[in-house]
Short mmCIF file of C-alpha atoms in Angstrom, two decimals:
data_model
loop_
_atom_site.label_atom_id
_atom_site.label_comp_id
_atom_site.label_asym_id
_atom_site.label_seq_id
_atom_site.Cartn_x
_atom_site.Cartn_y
_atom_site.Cartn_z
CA UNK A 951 -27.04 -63.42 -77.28
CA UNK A 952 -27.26 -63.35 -73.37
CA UNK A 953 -30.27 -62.72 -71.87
CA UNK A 954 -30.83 -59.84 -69.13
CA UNK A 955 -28.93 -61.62 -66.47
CA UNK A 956 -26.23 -62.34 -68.94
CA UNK A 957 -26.29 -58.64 -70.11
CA UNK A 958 -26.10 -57.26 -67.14
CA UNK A 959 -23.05 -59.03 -66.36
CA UNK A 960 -21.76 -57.74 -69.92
CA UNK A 961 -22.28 -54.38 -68.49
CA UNK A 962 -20.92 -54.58 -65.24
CA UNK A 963 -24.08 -53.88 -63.52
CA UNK A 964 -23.16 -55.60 -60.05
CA UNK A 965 -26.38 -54.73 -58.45
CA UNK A 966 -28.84 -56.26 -61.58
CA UNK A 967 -26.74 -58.96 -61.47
CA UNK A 968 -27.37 -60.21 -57.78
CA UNK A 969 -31.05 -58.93 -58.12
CA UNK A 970 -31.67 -61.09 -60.60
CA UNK A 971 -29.62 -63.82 -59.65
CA UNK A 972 -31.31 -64.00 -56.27
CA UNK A 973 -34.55 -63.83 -58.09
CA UNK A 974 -33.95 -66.44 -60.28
CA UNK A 975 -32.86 -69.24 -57.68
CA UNK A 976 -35.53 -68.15 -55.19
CA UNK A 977 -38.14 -68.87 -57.86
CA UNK A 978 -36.57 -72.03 -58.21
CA UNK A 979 -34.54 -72.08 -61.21
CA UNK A 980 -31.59 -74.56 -61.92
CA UNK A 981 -28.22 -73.40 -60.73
CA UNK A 982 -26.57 -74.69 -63.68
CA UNK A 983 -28.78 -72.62 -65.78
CA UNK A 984 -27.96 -69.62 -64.23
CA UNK A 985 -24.37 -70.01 -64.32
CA UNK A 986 -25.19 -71.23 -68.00
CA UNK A 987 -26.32 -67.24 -68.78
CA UNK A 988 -23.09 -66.12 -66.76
CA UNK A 989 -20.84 -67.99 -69.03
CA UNK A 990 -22.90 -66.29 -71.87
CA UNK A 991 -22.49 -63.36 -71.18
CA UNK A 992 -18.69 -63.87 -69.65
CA UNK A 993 -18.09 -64.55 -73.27
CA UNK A 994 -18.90 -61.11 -74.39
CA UNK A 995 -16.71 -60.18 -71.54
CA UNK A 996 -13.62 -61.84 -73.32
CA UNK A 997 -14.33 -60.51 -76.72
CA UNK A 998 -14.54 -57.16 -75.83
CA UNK A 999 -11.39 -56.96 -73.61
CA UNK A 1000 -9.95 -58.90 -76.74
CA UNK A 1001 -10.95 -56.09 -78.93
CA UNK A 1002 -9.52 -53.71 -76.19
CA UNK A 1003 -13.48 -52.48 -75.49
CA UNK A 1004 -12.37 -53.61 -71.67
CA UNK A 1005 -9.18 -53.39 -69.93
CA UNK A 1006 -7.82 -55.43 -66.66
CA UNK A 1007 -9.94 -53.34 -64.71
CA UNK A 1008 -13.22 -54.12 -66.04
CA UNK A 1009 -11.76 -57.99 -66.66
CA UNK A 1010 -11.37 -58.10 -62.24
CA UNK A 1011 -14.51 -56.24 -61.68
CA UNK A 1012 -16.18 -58.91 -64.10
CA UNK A 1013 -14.43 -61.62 -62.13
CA UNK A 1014 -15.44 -60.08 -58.74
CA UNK A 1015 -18.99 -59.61 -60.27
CA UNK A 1016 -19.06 -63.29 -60.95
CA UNK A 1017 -17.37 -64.50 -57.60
CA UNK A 1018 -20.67 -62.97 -55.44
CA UNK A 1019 -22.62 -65.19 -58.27
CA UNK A 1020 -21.08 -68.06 -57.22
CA UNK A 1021 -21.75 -67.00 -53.26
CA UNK A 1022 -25.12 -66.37 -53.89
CA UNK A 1023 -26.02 -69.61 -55.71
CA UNK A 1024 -23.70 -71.90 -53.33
CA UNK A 1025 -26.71 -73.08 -51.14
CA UNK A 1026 -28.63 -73.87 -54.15
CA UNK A 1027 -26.04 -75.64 -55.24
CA UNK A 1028 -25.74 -77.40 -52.26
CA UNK A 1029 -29.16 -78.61 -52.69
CA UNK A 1030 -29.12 -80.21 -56.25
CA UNK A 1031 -25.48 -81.94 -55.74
CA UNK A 1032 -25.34 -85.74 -56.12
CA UNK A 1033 -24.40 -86.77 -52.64
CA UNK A 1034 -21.52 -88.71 -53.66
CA UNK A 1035 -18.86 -86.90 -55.62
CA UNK A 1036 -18.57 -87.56 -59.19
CA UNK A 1037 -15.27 -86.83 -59.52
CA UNK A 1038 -12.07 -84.93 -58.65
CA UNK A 1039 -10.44 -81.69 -60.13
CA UNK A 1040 -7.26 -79.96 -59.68
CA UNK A 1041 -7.48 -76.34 -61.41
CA UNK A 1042 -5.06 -73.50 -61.42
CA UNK A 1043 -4.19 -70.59 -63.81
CA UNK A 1044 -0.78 -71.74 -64.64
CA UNK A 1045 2.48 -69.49 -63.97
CA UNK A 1046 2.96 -66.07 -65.70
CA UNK A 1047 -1.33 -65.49 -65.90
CA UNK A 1048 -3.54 -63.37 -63.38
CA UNK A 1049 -6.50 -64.02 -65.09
CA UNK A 1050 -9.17 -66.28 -64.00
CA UNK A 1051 -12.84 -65.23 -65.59
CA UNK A 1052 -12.65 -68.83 -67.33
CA UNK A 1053 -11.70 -70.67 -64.60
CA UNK A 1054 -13.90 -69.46 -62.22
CA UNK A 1055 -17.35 -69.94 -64.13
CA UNK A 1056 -15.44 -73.74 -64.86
CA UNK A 1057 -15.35 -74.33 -61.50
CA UNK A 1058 -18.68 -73.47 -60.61
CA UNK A 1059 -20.05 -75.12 -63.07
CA UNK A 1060 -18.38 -78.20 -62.02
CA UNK A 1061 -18.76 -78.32 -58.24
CA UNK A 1062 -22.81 -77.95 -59.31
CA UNK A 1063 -22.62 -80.98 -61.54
CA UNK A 1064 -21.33 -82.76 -58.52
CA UNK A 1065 -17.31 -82.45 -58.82
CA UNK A 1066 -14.93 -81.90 -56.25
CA UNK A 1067 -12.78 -78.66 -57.67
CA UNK A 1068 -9.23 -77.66 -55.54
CA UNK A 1069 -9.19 -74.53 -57.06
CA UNK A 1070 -5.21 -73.20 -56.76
CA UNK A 1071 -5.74 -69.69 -57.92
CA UNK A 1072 -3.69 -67.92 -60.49
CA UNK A 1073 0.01 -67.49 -61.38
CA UNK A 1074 0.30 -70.97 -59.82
CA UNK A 1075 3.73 -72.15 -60.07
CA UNK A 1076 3.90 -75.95 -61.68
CA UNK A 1077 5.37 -77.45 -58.41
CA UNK A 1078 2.04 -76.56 -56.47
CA UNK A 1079 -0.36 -78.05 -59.21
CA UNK A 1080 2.35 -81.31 -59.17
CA UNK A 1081 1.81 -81.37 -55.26
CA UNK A 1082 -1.94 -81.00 -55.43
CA UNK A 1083 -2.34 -83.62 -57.71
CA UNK A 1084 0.19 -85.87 -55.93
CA UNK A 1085 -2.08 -85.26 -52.08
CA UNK A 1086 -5.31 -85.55 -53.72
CA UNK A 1087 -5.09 -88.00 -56.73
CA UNK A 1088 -7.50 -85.91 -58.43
CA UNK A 1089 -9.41 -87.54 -61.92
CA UNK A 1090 -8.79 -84.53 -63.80
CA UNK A 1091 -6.44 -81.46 -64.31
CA UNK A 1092 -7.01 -78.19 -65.28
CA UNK A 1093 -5.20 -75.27 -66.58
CA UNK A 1094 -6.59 -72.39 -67.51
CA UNK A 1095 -4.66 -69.25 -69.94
CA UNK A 1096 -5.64 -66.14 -71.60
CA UNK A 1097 -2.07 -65.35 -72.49
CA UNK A 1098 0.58 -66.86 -74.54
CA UNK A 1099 3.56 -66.82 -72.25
CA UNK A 1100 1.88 -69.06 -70.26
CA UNK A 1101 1.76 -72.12 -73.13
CA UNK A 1102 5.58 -72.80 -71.36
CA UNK A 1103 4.50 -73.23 -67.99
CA UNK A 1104 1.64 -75.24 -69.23
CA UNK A 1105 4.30 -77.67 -70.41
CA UNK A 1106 6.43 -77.61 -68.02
CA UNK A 1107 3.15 -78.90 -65.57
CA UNK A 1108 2.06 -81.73 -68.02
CA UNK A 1109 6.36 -82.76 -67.95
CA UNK A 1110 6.97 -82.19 -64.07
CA UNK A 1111 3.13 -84.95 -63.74
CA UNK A 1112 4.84 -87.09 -66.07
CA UNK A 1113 8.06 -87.54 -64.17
CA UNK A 1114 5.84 -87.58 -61.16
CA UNK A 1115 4.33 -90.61 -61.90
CA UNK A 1116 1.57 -88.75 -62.23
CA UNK A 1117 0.32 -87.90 -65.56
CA UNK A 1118 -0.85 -91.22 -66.77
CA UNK A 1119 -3.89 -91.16 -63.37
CA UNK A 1120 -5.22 -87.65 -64.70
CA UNK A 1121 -6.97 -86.35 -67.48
CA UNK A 1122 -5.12 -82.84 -68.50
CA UNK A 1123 -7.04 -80.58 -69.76
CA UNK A 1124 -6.40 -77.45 -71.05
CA UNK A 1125 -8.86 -74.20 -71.83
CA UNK A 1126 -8.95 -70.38 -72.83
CA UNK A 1127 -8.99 -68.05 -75.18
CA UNK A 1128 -5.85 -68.32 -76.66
CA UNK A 1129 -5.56 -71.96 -76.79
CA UNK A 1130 -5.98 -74.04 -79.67
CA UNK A 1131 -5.78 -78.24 -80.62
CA UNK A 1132 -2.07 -77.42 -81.88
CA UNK A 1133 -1.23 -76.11 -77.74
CA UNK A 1134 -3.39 -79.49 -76.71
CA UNK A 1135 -0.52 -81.07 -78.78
CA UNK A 1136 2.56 -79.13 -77.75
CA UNK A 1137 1.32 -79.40 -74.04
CA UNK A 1138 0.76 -82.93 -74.58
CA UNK A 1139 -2.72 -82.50 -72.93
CA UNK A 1140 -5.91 -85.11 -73.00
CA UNK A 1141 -8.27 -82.04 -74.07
CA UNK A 1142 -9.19 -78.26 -75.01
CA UNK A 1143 -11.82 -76.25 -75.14
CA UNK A 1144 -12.75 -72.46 -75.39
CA UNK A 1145 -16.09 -73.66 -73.80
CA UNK A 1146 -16.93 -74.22 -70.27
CA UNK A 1147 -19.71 -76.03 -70.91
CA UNK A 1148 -18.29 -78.52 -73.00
CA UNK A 1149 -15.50 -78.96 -70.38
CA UNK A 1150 -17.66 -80.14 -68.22
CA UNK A 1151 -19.48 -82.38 -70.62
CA UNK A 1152 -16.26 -84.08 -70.96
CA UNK A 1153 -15.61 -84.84 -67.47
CA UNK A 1154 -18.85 -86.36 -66.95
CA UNK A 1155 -18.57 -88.33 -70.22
CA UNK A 1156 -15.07 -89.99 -68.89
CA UNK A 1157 -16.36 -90.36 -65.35
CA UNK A 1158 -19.71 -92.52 -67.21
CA UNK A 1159 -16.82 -94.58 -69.45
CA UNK A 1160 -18.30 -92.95 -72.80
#
């Protein structure tokens, strides 16, 4: 169970969240374990639009919610950062998806551990995550999905990298609600998670050669 920041965010309670967020990293608290209660509670967030508790427009006001999180903290973040990058990530939510709630709380979770995240948006056609990866060379890959459409397009990214050249330089990883160790296979992705947090422990783990 969240705690009140996490809550909060459950509930859609803009201003608590910022209070306490600002609160919290004024006091001194870690970034990461901020964003840590976020993720809890975007969770809860999930399973209730899942359950149809929450439609789209409580799923963007949670995402917009969670965006002035990420604004708030980035100076803290900015403090506790290694100075050299640890690594590179392209991320997009692939074709054919708007949503982004997983992806965004990945990405900040990553850029505090020290990453380097291009962040393409949503409904981001393959050719723009293949020309990403081909300007920046990035370490790792991620897609993103809440939907099932979108297991197509996530193929057709992981086949346009490998004709690339490109594929065999990344790690592709795929994450989201819907996805399971069957999509990692269809996709023909390195990894997949439901959890943010273990995302990221990945990432560090191949960076570290474990």
């Amino acid at each position: 169970m969240p705690e009140e920041l996490g809550i909060a965010l459950v509930e859609l309670e803009r201003d608590k969240v910022e209070e306490a967020v600002k609160s919290k990293a004024e006091k001194g608290e870690s970034p990461i374990q901020i964003l840590e209660e976020c993720r809890r509670g975007m969770i809860i967030v999930g399973e209730r639009f899942q359950r149809g508790d929450y439609y789209l427009a409580e799923l963007m006001l949670a995402a917009e919610i969670l965006n002035g999180v990420t604004a708030i903290l980035e100076p803290y973040m900015a403090n506790v950062r290694p100075s050299e990058s640890l690594g590179k990530m392209v991320l997009a939510t692939p074709k054919g998806d708007i949503h982004d709630l997983g992806k965004n709380i990945f990405a900040s979770l990553l850029k505090a551990h020290g990453f380097e995240v291009h962040d393409l948006g949503v409904d981001v056609d393959p050719s723009l995550i293949v020309a990403k990866a081909t300007e920046v060379r990035p370490d790792f890959i991620g897609l993103s999905v809440l939907i099932t459409p979108t297991f197509a397009s996530m193929k057709q990214t992981a086949d346009m990298l490998e004709e690339a050249g490109l594929r065999s330089q990344s790690k592709l990883m795929i994450g989201g609600g819907v996805t399971t160790p069957a999509v990692r296979d269809y996709v023909g992705a390195d990894f997949q998670t439901l959890d943010a947090t273990e995302g990221v422990d990945y990432c560090i783990k191949v960076k570290k050669g474990r």
